Short mmCIF file of C-alpha atoms in Angstrom, two decimals:
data_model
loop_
_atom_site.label_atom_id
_atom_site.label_comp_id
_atom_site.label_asym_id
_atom_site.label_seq_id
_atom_site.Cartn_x
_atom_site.Cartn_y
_atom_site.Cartn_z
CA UNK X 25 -172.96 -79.95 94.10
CA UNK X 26 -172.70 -82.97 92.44
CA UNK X 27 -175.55 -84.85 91.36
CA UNK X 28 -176.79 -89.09 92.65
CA UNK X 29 -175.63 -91.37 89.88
CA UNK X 30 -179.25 -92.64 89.92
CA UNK X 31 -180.41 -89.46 88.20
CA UNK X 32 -178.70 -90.19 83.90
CA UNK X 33 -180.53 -88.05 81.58
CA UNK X 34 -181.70 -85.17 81.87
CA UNK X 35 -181.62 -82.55 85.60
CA UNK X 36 -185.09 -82.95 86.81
CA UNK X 37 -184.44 -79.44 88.28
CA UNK X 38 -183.91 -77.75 84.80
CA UNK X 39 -184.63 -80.55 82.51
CA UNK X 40 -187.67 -80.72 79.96
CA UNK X 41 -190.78 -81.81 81.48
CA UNK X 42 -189.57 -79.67 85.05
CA UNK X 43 -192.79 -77.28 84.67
CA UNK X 44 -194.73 -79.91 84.19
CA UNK X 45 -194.43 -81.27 87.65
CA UNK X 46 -196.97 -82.22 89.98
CA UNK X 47 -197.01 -79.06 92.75
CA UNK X 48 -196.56 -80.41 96.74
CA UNK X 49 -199.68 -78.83 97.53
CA UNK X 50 -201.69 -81.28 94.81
CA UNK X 51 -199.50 -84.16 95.95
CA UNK X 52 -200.49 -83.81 99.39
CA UNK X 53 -204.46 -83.73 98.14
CA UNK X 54 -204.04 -86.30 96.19
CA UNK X 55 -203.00 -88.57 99.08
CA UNK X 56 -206.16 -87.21 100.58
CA UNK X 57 -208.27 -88.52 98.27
CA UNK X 58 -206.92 -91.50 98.44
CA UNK X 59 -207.57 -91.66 101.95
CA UNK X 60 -210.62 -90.70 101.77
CA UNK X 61 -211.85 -91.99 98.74
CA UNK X 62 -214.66 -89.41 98.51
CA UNK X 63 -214.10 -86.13 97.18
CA UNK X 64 -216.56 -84.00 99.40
CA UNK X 65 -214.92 -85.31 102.30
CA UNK X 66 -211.23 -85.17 101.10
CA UNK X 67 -212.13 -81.21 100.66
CA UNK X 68 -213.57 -80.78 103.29
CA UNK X 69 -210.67 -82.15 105.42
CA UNK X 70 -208.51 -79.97 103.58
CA UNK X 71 -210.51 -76.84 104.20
CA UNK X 72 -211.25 -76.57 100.60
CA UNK X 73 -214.51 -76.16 98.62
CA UNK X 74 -215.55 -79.61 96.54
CA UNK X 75 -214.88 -77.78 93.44
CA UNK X 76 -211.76 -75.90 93.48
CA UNK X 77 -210.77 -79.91 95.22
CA UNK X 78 -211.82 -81.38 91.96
CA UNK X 79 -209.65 -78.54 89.78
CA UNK X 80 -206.47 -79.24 92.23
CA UNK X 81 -206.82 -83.42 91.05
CA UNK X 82 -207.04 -82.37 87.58
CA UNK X 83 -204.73 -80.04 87.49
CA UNK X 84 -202.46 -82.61 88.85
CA UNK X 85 -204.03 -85.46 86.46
CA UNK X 86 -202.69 -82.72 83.24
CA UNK X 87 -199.57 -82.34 84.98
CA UNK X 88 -198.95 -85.74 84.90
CA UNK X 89 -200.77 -86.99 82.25
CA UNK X 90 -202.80 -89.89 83.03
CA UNK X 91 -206.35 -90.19 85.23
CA UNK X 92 -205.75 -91.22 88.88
CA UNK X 93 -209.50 -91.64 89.53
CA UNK X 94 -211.36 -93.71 87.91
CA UNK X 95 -215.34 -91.22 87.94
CA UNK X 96 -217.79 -93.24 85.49
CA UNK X 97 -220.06 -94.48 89.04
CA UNK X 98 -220.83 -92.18 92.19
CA UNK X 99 -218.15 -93.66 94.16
CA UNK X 100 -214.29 -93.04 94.25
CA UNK X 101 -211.96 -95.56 92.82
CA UNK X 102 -207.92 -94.83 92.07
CA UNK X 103 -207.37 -96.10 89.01
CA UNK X 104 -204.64 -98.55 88.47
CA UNK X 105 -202.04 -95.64 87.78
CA UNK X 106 -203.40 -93.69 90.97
CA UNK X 107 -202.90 -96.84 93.43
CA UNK X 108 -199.22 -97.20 91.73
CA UNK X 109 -198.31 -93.62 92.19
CA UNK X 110 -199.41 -93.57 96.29
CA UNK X 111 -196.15 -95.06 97.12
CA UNK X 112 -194.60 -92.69 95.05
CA UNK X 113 -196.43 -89.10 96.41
CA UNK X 114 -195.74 -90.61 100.06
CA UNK X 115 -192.48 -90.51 99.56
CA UNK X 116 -192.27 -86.92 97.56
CA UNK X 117 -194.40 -85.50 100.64
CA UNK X 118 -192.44 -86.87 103.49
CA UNK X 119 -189.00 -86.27 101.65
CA UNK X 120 -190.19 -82.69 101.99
CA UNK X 121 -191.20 -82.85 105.85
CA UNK X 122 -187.41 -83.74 106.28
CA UNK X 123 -186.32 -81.03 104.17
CA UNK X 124 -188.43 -78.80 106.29
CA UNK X 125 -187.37 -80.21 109.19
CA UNK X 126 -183.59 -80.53 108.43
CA UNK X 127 -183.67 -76.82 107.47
CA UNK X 128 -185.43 -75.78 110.71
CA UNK X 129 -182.96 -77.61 112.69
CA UNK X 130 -180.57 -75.95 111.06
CA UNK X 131 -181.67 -72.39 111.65
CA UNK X 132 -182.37 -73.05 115.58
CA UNK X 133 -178.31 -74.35 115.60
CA UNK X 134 -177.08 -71.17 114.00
CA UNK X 135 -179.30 -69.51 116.27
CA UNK X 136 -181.41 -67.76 113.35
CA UNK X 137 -185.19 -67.43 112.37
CA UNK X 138 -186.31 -70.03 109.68
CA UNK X 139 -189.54 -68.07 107.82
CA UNK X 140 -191.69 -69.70 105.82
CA UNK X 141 -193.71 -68.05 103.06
CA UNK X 142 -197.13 -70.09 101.98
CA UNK X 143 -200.42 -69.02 100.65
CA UNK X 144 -203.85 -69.50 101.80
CA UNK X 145 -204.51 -72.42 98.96
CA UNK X 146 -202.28 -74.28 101.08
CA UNK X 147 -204.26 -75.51 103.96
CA UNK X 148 -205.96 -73.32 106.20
CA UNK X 149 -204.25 -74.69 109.52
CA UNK X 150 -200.61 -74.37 108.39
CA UNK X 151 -199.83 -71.57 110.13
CA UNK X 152 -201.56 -72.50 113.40
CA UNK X 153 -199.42 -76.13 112.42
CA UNK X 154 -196.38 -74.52 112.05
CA UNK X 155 -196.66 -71.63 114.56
CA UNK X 156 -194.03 -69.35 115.56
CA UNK X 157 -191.05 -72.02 117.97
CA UNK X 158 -191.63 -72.14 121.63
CA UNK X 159 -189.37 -70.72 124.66
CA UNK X 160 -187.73 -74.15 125.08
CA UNK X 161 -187.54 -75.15 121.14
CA UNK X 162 -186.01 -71.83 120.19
CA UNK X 163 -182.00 -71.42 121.25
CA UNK X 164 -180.37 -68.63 122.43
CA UNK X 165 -178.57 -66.47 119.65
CA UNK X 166 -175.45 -67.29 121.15
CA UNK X 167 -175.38 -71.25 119.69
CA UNK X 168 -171.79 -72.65 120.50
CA UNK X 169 -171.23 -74.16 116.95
CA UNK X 170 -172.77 -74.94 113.52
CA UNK X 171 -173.31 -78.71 113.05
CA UNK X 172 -171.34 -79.69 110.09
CA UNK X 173 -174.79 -80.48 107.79
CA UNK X 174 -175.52 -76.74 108.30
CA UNK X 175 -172.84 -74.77 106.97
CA UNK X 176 -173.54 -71.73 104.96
CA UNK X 177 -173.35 -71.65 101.61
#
């Protein structure tokens, strides 16, 4: 597998600083948040209590190492590095969907079952989200051929 020449330096994969990255899971509350702008709200729309909500931003505020809320008043405000880095967990977030996606696609064409493993800290809807593939989504196990993007490795 070779590597995009965009990435010189070190493998973010393996590189130092790799365990130090920002989970999906906080990404995806942090975008939340900044929806929301209110933290009760942004939990409860996750299906998470305020305060483990709170830990999950500053957890991801460590990780990263800079404040992406501004909290001296009552009211939520991103701070200038949290309204830069938006852009930036958008595109981590939905990269992911089409991993997801790309991978499911790719299970249904070899005619095989894609599982996912998750944990309740994710989101208390994903599995109803996600759900086990209908009648007319799910091929039969005889698939003619394997699209070329889904080759076994």
């Amino acid at each position: 597998m070779t590597r995009p020449a965009e990435r010189d330096g070190p493998s973010p994969i393996t590189g130092p600083g790799a365990r130090r990255e920002p989970s999906l899971h906080q990404l995806r509350l942090f975008l939340v948040l900044a929806d929301e702008l209110h933290f009760a709200r942004a939990a409860a729309r996750t299906a998470m209590t305020q305060p483990a909500f709170s830990q999950q931003i500053r957890a991801l505020e460590q990780r990263l190492g800079l404040s992406l809320v501004d909290r001296a008043s009552r009211k939520v405000v991103l701070s200038p590095a949290g309204r830069d880095l938006v852009p930036e967990a958008w595109e981590v977030v939905t990269a992911m969907a089409r991993l997801r996606r790309r991978a499911e696609s790719c299970a249904r064409d070899r005619g095989e079952e894609l599982r996912l493993a998750y944990t309740p800290s994710i989101g208390g809807d994903f599995a109803t989200r996600v759900g086990p593939p209908s009648k007319a989504s799910a091929p039969s196990a005889s698939s003619p051929s394997t699209p070329s993007h889904c080759t076994r490795a």
